[in-house]
Every structure is written in C-alpha cells, then in structure tokens.
Amino acid sequence: MRKRLYQIDVIKVFAIFSVVSVHFLLNSGFYDISVTGWMPTIDVILRTIFITAVPLFIMATGFLMGDKVLSSSYIVKIWRTLLLYVIVSIIDWIGHTLILGSKISFSDALYGMLDFSTDSYAWYVEMYIGLYLLIPVLNAAWHYQSNEQYHLYILIVSVILFFLPSLFNVFGKIMPDWWTAAYPIGYYYFGVYFKTYFSKIQKIPLKQLLFWSVTIFSVISLIAVNNNYGKIFKWTSENDYMGYQPFIVAIIMFLLFLRLPFKREKQRKYKILTKISGMTLTIYLFSDLTDSIIYHDFKLMVPSTNNRLVWGPLIVICSFISATILSFIVEKILSKLSNTRKA
C-alpha cells in the first residue's frame, strides 16, 4: 500500500475552508463597495489567498491521480461523484424551499441539476466531470516520456496557454488567450509534476522557499491592493482562476504545504484531518445551502456592508461547520447503505 501523504489532506482542508472564506466576500457585499480603509484592504489580501481554493483542489487532483489509466473501474467511480451531487442538490432545494421560502418547483430543480444551477456552487462539478474523463488522456501524454525535460515542456506550454496571457494582456492583447478557459488542465499538470518530482521538492531548502514565497506573495498582494484601492474591486483576467496572481500564489502555497512535517507514528491524531479531507466535495456543495441560510439572516442583522466585513471569521466558521455536519451525515448514510449492499 502506498503511504498516505497528510500534506495533501492539509491542502484539501485548507482549500475547502478557503472556498467558504472567499464566498464570504461574495455574499457579504465586498464586491459592491469601494476598497478604502484597512478592513477592505485586508480583505483584498485575504482574497488573494483564498481565491487559490480551486487551483489547490485541481493540483491535489493531479497529485493523487497522475497515475490513473483508462479502465471500466475508473469510469464507474465517477458515479459516486454524480450521486453525491444529486443528493446534495435535492437537499439544497428542500432547504431553500422549507427554510428560505424558495418558489422553485421540484421539476425546475431537476432540470437545474442538468445545467448545474440548483446548487449555485455546482459549476465545479460540471468542470470536474470533464476533467475526470480527460485524466487518462492527460496522464497518457505525461507518461509518454519519462524525462524531466519533456515534463517541463508540458508545464511551459501550460503556462503559455493558460496563465501568461493574463500578465501580458493587461494593456491590450499581446498574447493569444483563446485557451485560458482550459486552465484546469494547467493546474492538473502542475499537480502531476509535484507528485512525479516530490523527492526533489523535498530537497528545496526550506528557508529559501519561505523567503521567496513571502517575497512573491507580498509583491502580488501590493499589486492587487494598488489595482483596486479607492475603487470597487474588479474581477479581471489577472485575479481570476486563469490569472497569473492566483496561479503563482497557488504554486507557492502548494509547495509550502508539501514541506509540512508529519510523523506517521502519530497518524491517529490526523483522523479528523483525513475525515474532512475525504468530504471536501460534499462540504463544498452543502456550503451553498448553509451560506444561503446564514447570509439571509446576517444581512438583515447587519445592513452595512462595511460592518459585515468585521464578522467574517465568525460567519465563515459557522457556515463551514454547518456544511461539514451535513456532509458527515450524508456520507455516513451512504457508507452504511454501501456496506449493507455489499453484505
């Protein structure tokens, strides 16, 4: 059996917490106010960190699935993801109907599952299905040759196609940007690279990695604050998922997480970590419901957007814990049903 890398569990747990955190900015009204004062400025910096959630998830997928090949068992496993998606979407619809008084009919909710709108955060599932089907093909291309020069070529092409246009096209189109929407492929390949050369990454001097990580993050944070200070925060190609800012920050964060020390003899202490790590997709989908309920009351209690920002940590923790509890219940029921069927 392969040794479990708890560093990947940490990355996944951090990523799911980042999802709930970055959605706080969306649901609290941050994107509707001018970035002036210390709190909105801090939120710009925090967004620079938390927007890496999706890139971190995809790179973790590449790290874990870089050796997968096409087989009937591989294709069948996607059905569990689809089953979770359907179950959570139905519960999401029930919650919105009974608690929030939504008028969406059951038939509309079923149709909404097809276009991934019943659960408003389900766009990730739509993306993941396509990525999952492509993984055997992407892996076949990666393993076509085993030398590092070939693998670096794949990474360089990925950077040029998916991420560099956001840097060079700031003042006008200089580079072709047609392929930027396929950015998940780029993040996936970086995850595969980190897995393939994990032992090499472990040899990077930690002090050197920390120094450059802090320096690069500080520069990117200053750019983000400078671009938005005194204005309403604007989503651009620079700070979107295919942007150079989330790309660079996600890379350095992934590398730093991979250097975390874990003692295998203390693996019992990591039980909660691994449990949450295994439920990240379910937590992500349930956070649509918990966010909707919590922010519905929160906005009524705190009408001022500027005042809401102060409550960020508490609101994020409440939504995260609520989504985790719902996920645990559903995962537990599915696990028992699966064991009953096998017996």
mmCIF file of C-alpha atoms in Angstrom:
data_model
loop_
_atom_site.group_PDB
_atom_site.id
_atom_site.type_symbol
_atom_site.label_atom_id
_atom_site.label_comp_id
_atom_site.label_asym_id
_atom_site.label_seq_id
_atom_site.Cartn_x
_atom_site.Cartn_y
_atom_site.Cartn_z
ATOM 1 C CA MET A 1 0.000 0.000 0.000
ATOM 2 C CA ARG A 2 1.208 3.500 -0.770
ATOM 3 C CA LYS A 3 1.957 5.768 2.165
ATOM 4 C CA ARG A 4 -0.620 8.453 2.779
ATOM 5 C CA LEU A 5 0.699 11.975 2.369
ATOM 6 C CA TYR A 6 -1.057 14.030 5.017
ATOM 7 C CA GLN A 7 0.250 17.156 3.324
ATOM 8 C CA ILE A 8 -2.339 16.597 0.578
ATOM 9 C CA ASP A 9 -5.050 16.257 3.226
ATOM 10 C CA VAL A 10 -3.974 19.610 4.661
ATOM 11 C CA ILE A 11 -4.100 21.173 1.192
ATOM 12 C CA LYS A 12 -7.629 19.872 0.602
ATOM 13 C CA VAL A 13 -8.883 21.008 4.023
ATOM 14 C CA PHE A 14 -7.309 24.429 3.579
ATOM 15 C CA ALA A 15 -8.855 24.643 0.101
ATOM 16 C CA ILE A 16 -12.377 23.834 1.303
ATOM 17 C CA PHE A 17 -12.065 26.362 4.127
ATOM 18 C CA SER A 18 -10.829 28.876 1.548
ATOM 19 C CA VAL A 19 -13.936 28.213 -0.575
ATOM 20 C CA VAL A 20 -16.219 29.172 2.303
ATOM 21 C CA SER A 21 -13.982 32.146 3.112
ATOM 22 C CA VAL A 22 -13.875 33.583 -0.399
ATOM 23 C CA HIS A 23 -17.648 33.128 -0.662
ATOM 24 C CA PHE A 24 -17.941 35.379 2.374
ATOM 25 C CA LEU A 25 -16.625 38.222 0.242
ATOM 26 C CA LEU A 26 -19.181 37.359 -2.438
ATOM 27 C CA ASN A 27 -22.142 37.074 -0.072
ATOM 28 C CA SER A 28 -21.280 39.940 2.261
ATOM 29 C CA GLY A 29 -21.253 42.601 -0.461
ATOM 30 C CA PHE A 30 -17.488 43.137 -0.595
ATOM 31 C CA TYR A 31 -17.558 43.371 -4.386
ATOM 32 C CA ASP A 32 -20.050 46.259 -4.197
ATOM 33 C CA ILE A 33 -18.075 48.685 -2.032
ATOM 34 C CA SER A 34 -15.022 50.843 -2.589
ATOM 35 C CA VAL A 35 -11.723 49.449 -1.322
ATOM 36 C CA THR A 36 -10.829 52.197 1.151
ATOM 37 C CA GLY A 37 -9.721 51.787 4.739
ATOM 38 C CA TRP A 38 -7.901 48.986 6.499
ATOM 39 C CA MET A 39 -10.623 46.305 6.529
ATOM 40 C CA PRO A 40 -11.382 46.231 2.762
ATOM 41 C CA THR A 41 -7.624 46.386 2.118
ATOM 42 C CA ILE A 42 -7.042 43.349 4.318
ATOM 43 C CA ASP A 43 -9.888 41.579 2.519
ATOM 44 C CA VAL A 44 -8.176 42.180 -0.833
ATOM 45 C CA ILE A 45 -5.081 40.461 0.558
ATOM 46 C CA LEU A 46 -7.159 37.637 2.061
ATOM 47 C CA ARG A 47 -8.923 37.183 -1.270
ATOM 48 C CA THR A 48 -5.522 36.754 -2.895
ATOM 49 C CA ILE A 49 -5.015 33.783 -0.569
ATOM 50 C CA PHE A 50 -8.496 32.255 -0.584
ATOM 51 C CA ILE A 51 -9.063 32.512 -4.355
ATOM 52 C CA THR A 52 -6.465 29.734 -4.663
ATOM 53 C CA ALA A 53 -9.038 27.186 -3.420
ATOM 54 C CA VAL A 54 -9.972 25.850 -6.852
ATOM 55 C CA PRO A 55 -6.360 25.774 -8.140
ATOM 56 C CA LEU A 56 -5.291 23.906 -4.987
ATOM 57 C CA PHE A 57 -8.083 21.363 -5.419
ATOM 58 C CA ILE A 58 -7.155 20.721 -9.045
ATOM 59 C CA MET A 59 -3.443 20.417 -8.285
ATOM 60 C CA ALA A 60 -4.274 17.989 -5.468
ATOM 61 C CA THR A 61 -6.285 16.008 -8.019
ATOM 62 C CA GLY A 62 -3.249 15.889 -10.307
ATOM 63 C CA PHE A 63 -1.026 14.836 -7.424
ATOM 64 C CA LEU A 64 -3.355 11.991 -6.432
ATOM 65 C CA MET A 65 -4.494 10.828 -9.871
ATOM 66 C CA GLY A 66 -1.424 11.293 -12.030
ATOM 67 C CA ASP A 67 -1.003 7.531 -12.461
ATOM 68 C CA LYS A 68 -4.612 6.661 -13.321
ATOM 69 C CA VAL A 69 -5.257 4.802 -16.588
ATOM 70 C CA LEU A 70 -8.449 4.194 -18.501
ATOM 71 C CA SER A 71 -10.441 1.209 -17.250
ATOM 72 C CA SER A 72 -14.028 0.241 -16.583
ATOM 73 C CA SER A 73 -13.476 0.618 -12.830
ATOM 74 C CA TYR A 74 -12.097 4.115 -13.360
ATOM 75 C CA ILE A 75 -15.181 5.213 -15.335
ATOM 76 C CA VAL A 76 -17.551 3.657 -12.780
ATOM 77 C CA LYS A 77 -16.039 5.694 -9.927
ATOM 78 C CA ILE A 78 -17.384 8.945 -11.380
ATOM 79 C CA TRP A 79 -20.866 7.774 -10.465
ATOM 80 C CA ARG A 80 -20.220 8.368 -6.768
ATOM 81 C CA THR A 81 -19.446 11.998 -7.508
ATOM 82 C CA LEU A 82 -22.634 12.275 -9.555
ATOM 83 C CA LEU A 83 -24.655 10.551 -6.815
ATOM 84 C CA LEU A 84 -23.348 12.954 -4.177
ATOM 85 C CA TYR A 85 -24.111 15.863 -6.459
ATOM 86 C CA VAL A 86 -27.720 14.741 -6.991
ATOM 87 C CA ILE A 87 -28.348 14.012 -3.300
ATOM 88 C CA VAL A 88 -26.882 17.301 -2.083
ATOM 89 C CA SER A 89 -28.736 19.226 -4.802
ATOM 90 C CA ILE A 90 -32.065 17.729 -3.700
ATOM 91 C CA ILE A 91 -31.344 18.537 -0.044
ATOM 92 C CA ASP A 92 -30.249 22.006 -1.141
ATOM 93 C CA TRP A 93 -33.573 22.517 -2.942
ATOM 94 C CA ILE A 94 -35.544 21.231 0.060
ATOM 95 C CA GLY A 95 -33.652 23.551 2.389
ATOM 96 C CA HIS A 96 -34.189 26.577 0.179
ATOM 97 C CA THR A 97 -37.891 25.724 -0.142
ATOM 98 C CA LEU A 98 -38.705 24.994 3.502
ATOM 99 C CA ILE A 99 -36.361 27.435 5.249
ATOM 100 C CA LEU A 100 -35.975 30.308 2.795
ATOM 101 C CA GLY A 101 -39.328 30.046 1.024
ATOM 102 C CA SER A 102 -37.915 29.479 -2.442
ATOM 103 C CA LYS A 103 -40.594 29.079 -5.130
ATOM 104 C CA ILE A 104 -38.556 26.800 -7.401
ATOM 105 C CA SER A 105 -40.647 23.733 -8.265
ATOM 106 C CA PHE A 106 -39.293 20.203 -7.963
ATOM 107 C CA SER A 107 -39.347 19.787 -11.754
ATOM 108 C CA ASP A 108 -37.343 23.005 -12.163
ATOM 109 C CA ALA A 109 -34.917 21.749 -9.533
ATOM 110 C CA LEU A 110 -34.446 18.525 -11.502
ATOM 111 C CA TYR A 111 -33.825 20.482 -14.691
ATOM 112 C CA GLY A 112 -31.473 22.697 -12.710
ATOM 113 C CA MET A 113 -29.360 19.683 -11.870
ATOM 114 C CA LEU A 114 -28.713 19.207 -15.582
ATOM 115 C CA ASP A 115 -27.378 22.730 -16.027
ATOM 116 C CA PHE A 116 -25.784 22.752 -12.540
ATOM 117 C CA SER A 117 -27.890 25.626 -11.239
ATOM 118 C CA THR A 118 -29.975 24.022 -8.464
ATOM 119 C CA ASP A 119 -26.863 24.188 -6.290
ATOM 120 C CA SER A 120 -25.330 27.522 -7.260
ATOM 121 C CA TYR A 121 -21.814 26.342 -6.412
ATOM 122 C CA ALA A 122 -22.071 23.245 -8.625
ATOM 123 C CA TRP A 123 -20.124 24.736 -11.538
ATOM 124 C CA TYR A 124 -17.103 22.968 -10.061
ATOM 125 C CA VAL A 125 -18.822 19.590 -10.536
ATOM 126 C CA GLU A 126 -19.528 20.468 -14.165
ATOM 127 C CA MET A 127 -15.837 21.254 -14.639
ATOM 128 C CA TYR A 128 -14.668 18.216 -12.686
ATOM 129 C CA ILE A 129 -16.707 15.741 -14.756
ATOM 130 C CA GLY A 130 -14.926 16.836 -17.907
ATOM 131 C CA LEU A 131 -11.534 16.863 -16.198
ATOM 132 C CA TYR A 132 -12.139 13.383 -14.768
ATOM 133 C CA LEU A 133 -12.917 12.000 -18.215
ATOM 134 C CA LEU A 134 -9.785 13.646 -19.609
ATOM 135 C CA ILE A 135 -7.436 12.445 -16.860
ATOM 136 C CA PRO A 136 -6.475 9.112 -18.536
ATOM 137 C CA VAL A 137 -5.650 11.036 -21.716
ATOM 138 C CA LEU A 138 -3.690 13.719 -19.849
ATOM 139 C CA ASN A 139 -1.803 11.022 -17.943
ATOM 140 C CA ALA A 140 -1.013 9.135 -21.156
ATOM 141 C CA ALA A 141 0.539 12.304 -22.562
ATOM 142 C CA TRP A 142 2.525 12.873 -19.344
ATOM 143 C CA HIS A 143 3.898 9.327 -19.228
ATOM 144 C CA TYR A 144 4.674 9.209 -22.969
ATOM 145 C CA GLN A 145 8.220 10.117 -21.978
ATOM 146 C CA SER A 146 9.750 9.889 -18.525
ATOM 147 C CA ASN A 147 12.470 12.552 -18.705
ATOM 148 C CA GLU A 148 12.113 15.853 -16.866
ATOM 149 C CA GLN A 149 12.785 17.976 -19.956
ATOM 150 C CA TYR A 150 9.651 16.570 -21.586
ATOM 151 C CA HIS A 151 7.611 17.205 -18.430
ATOM 152 C CA LEU A 152 8.936 20.749 -18.183
ATOM 153 C CA TYR A 153 7.876 21.272 -21.786
ATOM 154 C CA ILE A 154 4.304 20.333 -20.812
ATOM 155 C CA LEU A 155 4.406 22.792 -17.908
ATOM 156 C CA ILE A 156 5.852 25.598 -20.032
ATOM 157 C CA VAL A 157 3.186 25.091 -22.713
ATOM 158 C CA SER A 158 0.541 25.097 -19.973
ATOM 159 C CA VAL A 159 1.833 28.385 -18.559
ATOM 160 C CA ILE A 160 1.947 29.998 -22.008
ATOM 161 C CA LEU A 161 -1.543 28.847 -23.000
ATOM 162 C CA PHE A 162 -3.432 29.252 -19.750
ATOM 163 C CA PHE A 163 -1.758 31.808 -17.451
ATOM 164 C CA LEU A 164 0.724 34.138 -19.194
ATOM 165 C CA PRO A 165 -1.940 35.952 -21.285
ATOM 166 C CA SER A 166 -3.359 37.463 -18.078
ATOM 167 C CA LEU A 167 0.032 39.058 -17.392
ATOM 168 C CA PHE A 168 0.928 40.315 -20.861
ATOM 169 C CA ASN A 169 -2.543 41.356 -21.995
ATOM 170 C CA VAL A 170 -3.174 43.846 -19.194
ATOM 171 C CA PHE A 171 -2.865 46.853 -21.502
ATOM 172 C CA GLY A 172 -4.010 45.174 -24.695
ATOM 173 C CA LYS A 173 -3.953 41.825 -26.409
ATOM 174 C CA ILE A 174 -0.350 40.798 -26.970
ATOM 175 C CA MET A 175 -0.616 37.040 -26.498
ATOM 176 C CA PRO A 176 -3.285 34.637 -27.791
ATOM 177 C CA ASP A 177 -5.736 33.964 -24.953
ATOM 178 C CA TRP A 178 -8.167 31.536 -26.590
ATOM 179 C CA TRP A 179 -7.038 28.625 -24.386
ATOM 180 C CA THR A 180 -7.224 30.361 -20.998
ATOM 181 C CA ALA A 181 -10.643 28.853 -20.218
ATOM 182 C CA ALA A 182 -8.949 25.425 -20.166
ATOM 183 C CA TYR A 183 -6.867 26.448 -17.133
ATOM 184 C CA PRO A 184 -7.819 23.283 -15.111
ATOM 185 C CA ILE A 185 -5.531 21.292 -17.414
ATOM 186 C CA GLY A 186 -2.611 23.529 -16.459
ATOM 187 C CA TYR A 187 -3.220 23.214 -12.736
ATOM 188 C CA TYR A 188 -3.695 19.459 -13.118
ATOM 189 C CA TYR A 189 -0.320 19.053 -14.800
ATOM 190 C CA PHE A 190 1.432 21.050 -12.089
ATOM 191 C CA GLY A 191 -0.075 18.677 -9.529
ATOM 192 C CA VAL A 192 1.225 15.710 -11.517
ATOM 193 C CA TYR A 193 4.660 17.345 -11.708
ATOM 194 C CA PHE A 194 4.790 17.846 -7.933
ATOM 195 C CA LYS A 195 3.936 14.182 -7.428
ATOM 196 C CA THR A 196 6.453 12.950 -10.018
ATOM 197 C CA TYR A 197 9.280 15.017 -8.548
ATOM 198 C CA PHE A 198 8.146 15.021 -4.918
ATOM 199 C CA SER A 199 11.516 13.804 -3.634
ATOM 200 C CA LYS A 200 13.227 16.645 -5.492
ATOM 201 C CA ILE A 201 10.837 19.199 -3.983
ATOM 202 C CA GLN A 202 11.614 17.865 -0.513
ATOM 203 C CA LYS A 203 15.248 18.860 -1.050
ATOM 204 C CA ILE A 204 14.484 22.546 -1.654
ATOM 205 C CA PRO A 205 15.972 24.475 1.305
ATOM 206 C CA LEU A 206 13.025 25.476 3.498
ATOM 207 C CA LYS A 207 14.434 28.896 4.393
ATOM 208 C CA GLN A 208 14.955 29.681 0.723
ATOM 209 C CA LEU A 209 11.414 28.528 -0.112
ATOM 210 C CA LEU A 210 9.936 30.620 2.717
ATOM 211 C CA PHE A 211 11.898 33.706 1.728
ATOM 212 C CA TRP A 212 10.833 33.613 -1.906
ATOM 213 C CA SER A 213 7.252 32.694 -1.008
ATOM 214 C CA VAL A 214 6.865 35.656 1.354
ATOM 215 C CA THR A 215 8.570 37.996 -1.116
ATOM 216 C CA ILE A 216 6.488 36.920 -4.101
ATOM 217 C CA PHE A 217 3.233 36.939 -2.130
ATOM 218 C CA SER A 218 3.993 40.427 -0.800
ATOM 219 C CA VAL A 219 4.588 41.740 -4.314
ATOM 220 C CA ILE A 220 1.384 40.189 -5.667
ATOM 221 C CA SER A 221 -0.612 41.496 -2.681
ATOM 222 C CA LEU A 222 0.735 45.000 -3.266
ATOM 223 C CA ILE A 223 -0.232 44.780 -6.943
ATOM 224 C CA ALA A 224 -3.750 43.604 -6.024
ATOM 225 C CA VAL A 225 -4.229 46.384 -3.466
ATOM 226 C CA ASN A 226 -2.766 49.046 -5.776
ATOM 227 C CA ASN A 227 -5.012 47.977 -8.673
ATOM 228 C CA ASN A 228 -8.176 48.187 -6.574
ATOM 229 C CA TYR A 229 -7.614 50.754 -3.823
ATOM 230 C CA GLY A 230 -10.092 53.603 -3.950
ATOM 231 C CA LYS A 231 -12.277 51.676 -6.394
ATOM 232 C CA ILE A 232 -14.826 48.886 -6.346
ATOM 233 C CA PHE A 233 -12.942 45.609 -6.576
ATOM 234 C CA LYS A 234 -12.926 44.372 -10.142
ATOM 235 C CA TRP A 235 -12.641 40.788 -11.329
ATOM 236 C CA THR A 236 -10.054 40.753 -14.106
ATOM 237 C CA SER A 237 -8.075 38.150 -16.006
ATOM 238 C CA GLU A 238 -5.211 38.924 -13.618
ATOM 239 C CA ASN A 239 -7.045 37.825 -10.458
ATOM 240 C CA ASP A 240 -9.354 35.164 -11.890
ATOM 241 C CA TYR A 241 -8.537 31.447 -11.820
ATOM 242 C CA MET A 242 -6.589 31.675 -15.086
ATOM 243 C CA GLY A 243 -4.800 34.772 -13.836
ATOM 244 C CA TYR A 244 -1.119 34.938 -13.030
ATOM 245 C CA GLN A 245 -1.844 36.116 -9.469
ATOM 246 C CA PRO A 246 -3.858 33.075 -8.228
ATOM 247 C CA PHE A 247 -1.587 30.823 -10.284
ATOM 248 C CA ILE A 248 1.635 31.989 -8.650
ATOM 249 C CA VAL A 249 0.168 32.147 -5.138
ATOM 250 C CA ALA A 250 -1.359 28.652 -5.501
ATOM 251 C CA ILE A 251 2.001 27.231 -6.645
ATOM 252 C CA ILE A 252 3.975 28.629 -3.720
ATOM 253 C CA MET A 253 1.285 27.602 -1.242
ATOM 254 C CA PHE A 254 1.197 24.051 -2.619
ATOM 255 C CA LEU A 255 4.973 23.817 -2.317
ATOM 256 C CA LEU A 256 4.908 25.130 1.252
ATOM 257 C CA PHE A 257 2.176 22.655 2.255
ATOM 258 C CA LEU A 258 4.195 19.803 0.764
ATOM 259 C CA ARG A 259 7.047 20.696 3.139
ATOM 260 C CA LEU A 260 4.911 20.317 6.279
ATOM 261 C CA PRO A 261 6.348 17.698 8.655
ATOM 262 C CA PHE A 262 4.169 14.713 9.591
ATOM 263 C CA LYS A 263 5.105 11.757 11.796
ATOM 264 C CA ARG A 264 3.484 8.553 10.603
ATOM 265 C CA GLU A 265 3.545 7.020 14.075
ATOM 266 C CA LYS A 266 1.085 9.722 15.175
ATOM 267 C CA GLN A 267 -1.394 9.090 12.367
ATOM 268 C CA ARG A 268 -4.294 8.627 14.824
ATOM 269 C CA LYS A 269 -4.022 12.333 15.599
ATOM 270 C CA TYR A 270 -4.807 13.107 11.973
ATOM 271 C CA LYS A 271 -8.166 11.291 11.943
ATOM 272 C CA ILE A 272 -10.256 14.486 11.827
ATOM 273 C CA LEU A 273 -7.976 15.905 9.148
ATOM 274 C CA THR A 274 -8.378 12.868 6.891
ATOM 275 C CA LYS A 275 -12.129 12.708 7.538
ATOM 276 C CA ILE A 276 -12.702 16.298 6.448
ATOM 277 C CA SER A 277 -10.297 15.802 3.542
ATOM 278 C CA GLY A 278 -12.453 12.939 2.275
ATOM 279 C CA MET A 279 -15.618 15.065 2.417
ATOM 280 C CA THR A 280 -14.404 18.222 0.700
ATOM 281 C CA LEU A 281 -16.644 17.932 -2.360
ATOM 282 C CA THR A 282 -19.726 17.284 -0.216
ATOM 283 C CA ILE A 283 -18.844 20.193 2.086
ATOM 284 C CA TYR A 284 -18.335 22.418 -0.937
ATOM 285 C CA LEU A 285 -21.771 21.585 -2.347
ATOM 286 C CA PHE A 286 -23.534 21.894 1.015
ATOM 287 C CA SER A 287 -21.987 25.295 1.618
ATOM 288 C CA ASP A 288 -24.447 26.707 -0.934
ATOM 289 C CA LEU A 289 -27.293 25.879 1.448
ATOM 290 C CA THR A 290 -25.520 26.894 4.645
ATOM 291 C CA ASP A 291 -24.332 30.142 3.055
ATOM 292 C CA SER A 292 -27.851 30.956 1.820
ATOM 293 C CA ILE A 293 -29.408 30.433 5.249
ATOM 294 C CA ILE A 294 -26.702 32.184 7.271
ATOM 295 C CA TYR A 295 -26.292 35.195 4.970
ATOM 296 C CA HIS A 296 -30.056 35.658 4.684
ATOM 297 C CA ASP A 297 -30.248 36.463 8.412
ATOM 298 C CA PHE A 298 -26.801 38.027 8.610
ATOM 299 C CA LYS A 299 -27.610 40.706 6.035
ATOM 300 C CA LEU A 300 -30.795 41.603 7.910
ATOM 301 C CA MET A 301 -28.955 41.847 11.225
ATOM 302 C CA VAL A 302 -26.022 43.837 9.784
ATOM 303 C CA PRO A 303 -27.297 46.077 6.938
ATOM 304 C CA SER A 304 -23.998 47.928 6.415
ATOM 305 C CA THR A 305 -21.534 46.073 4.187
ATOM 306 C CA ASN A 306 -18.529 47.688 5.888
ATOM 307 C CA ASN A 307 -19.765 46.463 9.278
ATOM 308 C CA ARG A 308 -20.313 42.961 7.901
ATOM 309 C CA LEU A 309 -16.659 42.544 6.997
ATOM 310 C CA VAL A 310 -15.670 42.552 10.672
ATOM 311 C CA TRP A 311 -17.850 39.494 11.259
ATOM 312 C CA GLY A 312 -16.081 37.468 8.566
ATOM 313 C CA PRO A 313 -14.277 34.898 10.763
ATOM 314 C CA LEU A 314 -17.403 34.028 12.774
ATOM 315 C CA ILE A 315 -19.674 33.746 9.720
ATOM 316 C CA VAL A 316 -17.163 31.634 7.804
ATOM 317 C CA ILE A 317 -16.697 29.249 10.733
ATOM 318 C CA CYS A 318 -20.472 28.892 11.210
ATOM 319 C CA SER A 319 -21.063 28.076 7.539
ATOM 320 C CA PHE A 320 -18.086 25.719 7.393
ATOM 321 C CA ILE A 321 -19.105 23.761 10.490
ATOM 322 C CA SER A 322 -22.733 23.556 9.353
ATOM 323 C CA ALA A 323 -21.760 22.271 5.902
ATOM 324 C CA THR A 324 -19.337 19.790 7.481
ATOM 325 C CA ILE A 325 -22.020 18.386 9.804
ATOM 326 C CA LEU A 326 -24.473 17.943 6.910
ATOM 327 C CA SER A 327 -21.739 16.309 4.848
ATOM 328 C CA PHE A 328 -20.843 13.908 7.653
ATOM 329 C CA ILE A 329 -24.483 12.801 7.985
ATOM 330 C CA VAL A 330 -24.929 12.199 4.258
ATOM 331 C CA GLU A 331 -21.553 10.458 3.882
ATOM 332 C CA LYS A 332 -22.343 8.250 6.894
ATOM 333 C CA ILE A 333 -25.706 7.207 5.464
ATOM 334 C CA LEU A 334 -24.201 6.452 2.050
ATOM 335 C CA SER A 335 -21.416 4.450 3.667
ATOM 336 C CA LYS A 336 -23.885 2.318 5.631
ATOM 337 C CA LEU A 337 -26.041 1.748 2.547
ATOM 338 C CA SER A 338 -22.967 0.719 0.572
ATOM 339 C CA ASN A 339 -21.857 -1.726 3.293
ATOM 340 C CA THR A 340 -25.377 -3.182 3.509
ATOM 341 C CA ARG A 341 -25.473 -3.722 -0.237
ATOM 342 C CA LYS A 342 -22.069 -5.464 -0.184
ATOM 343 C CA ALA A 343 -23.156 -7.721 2.681
#
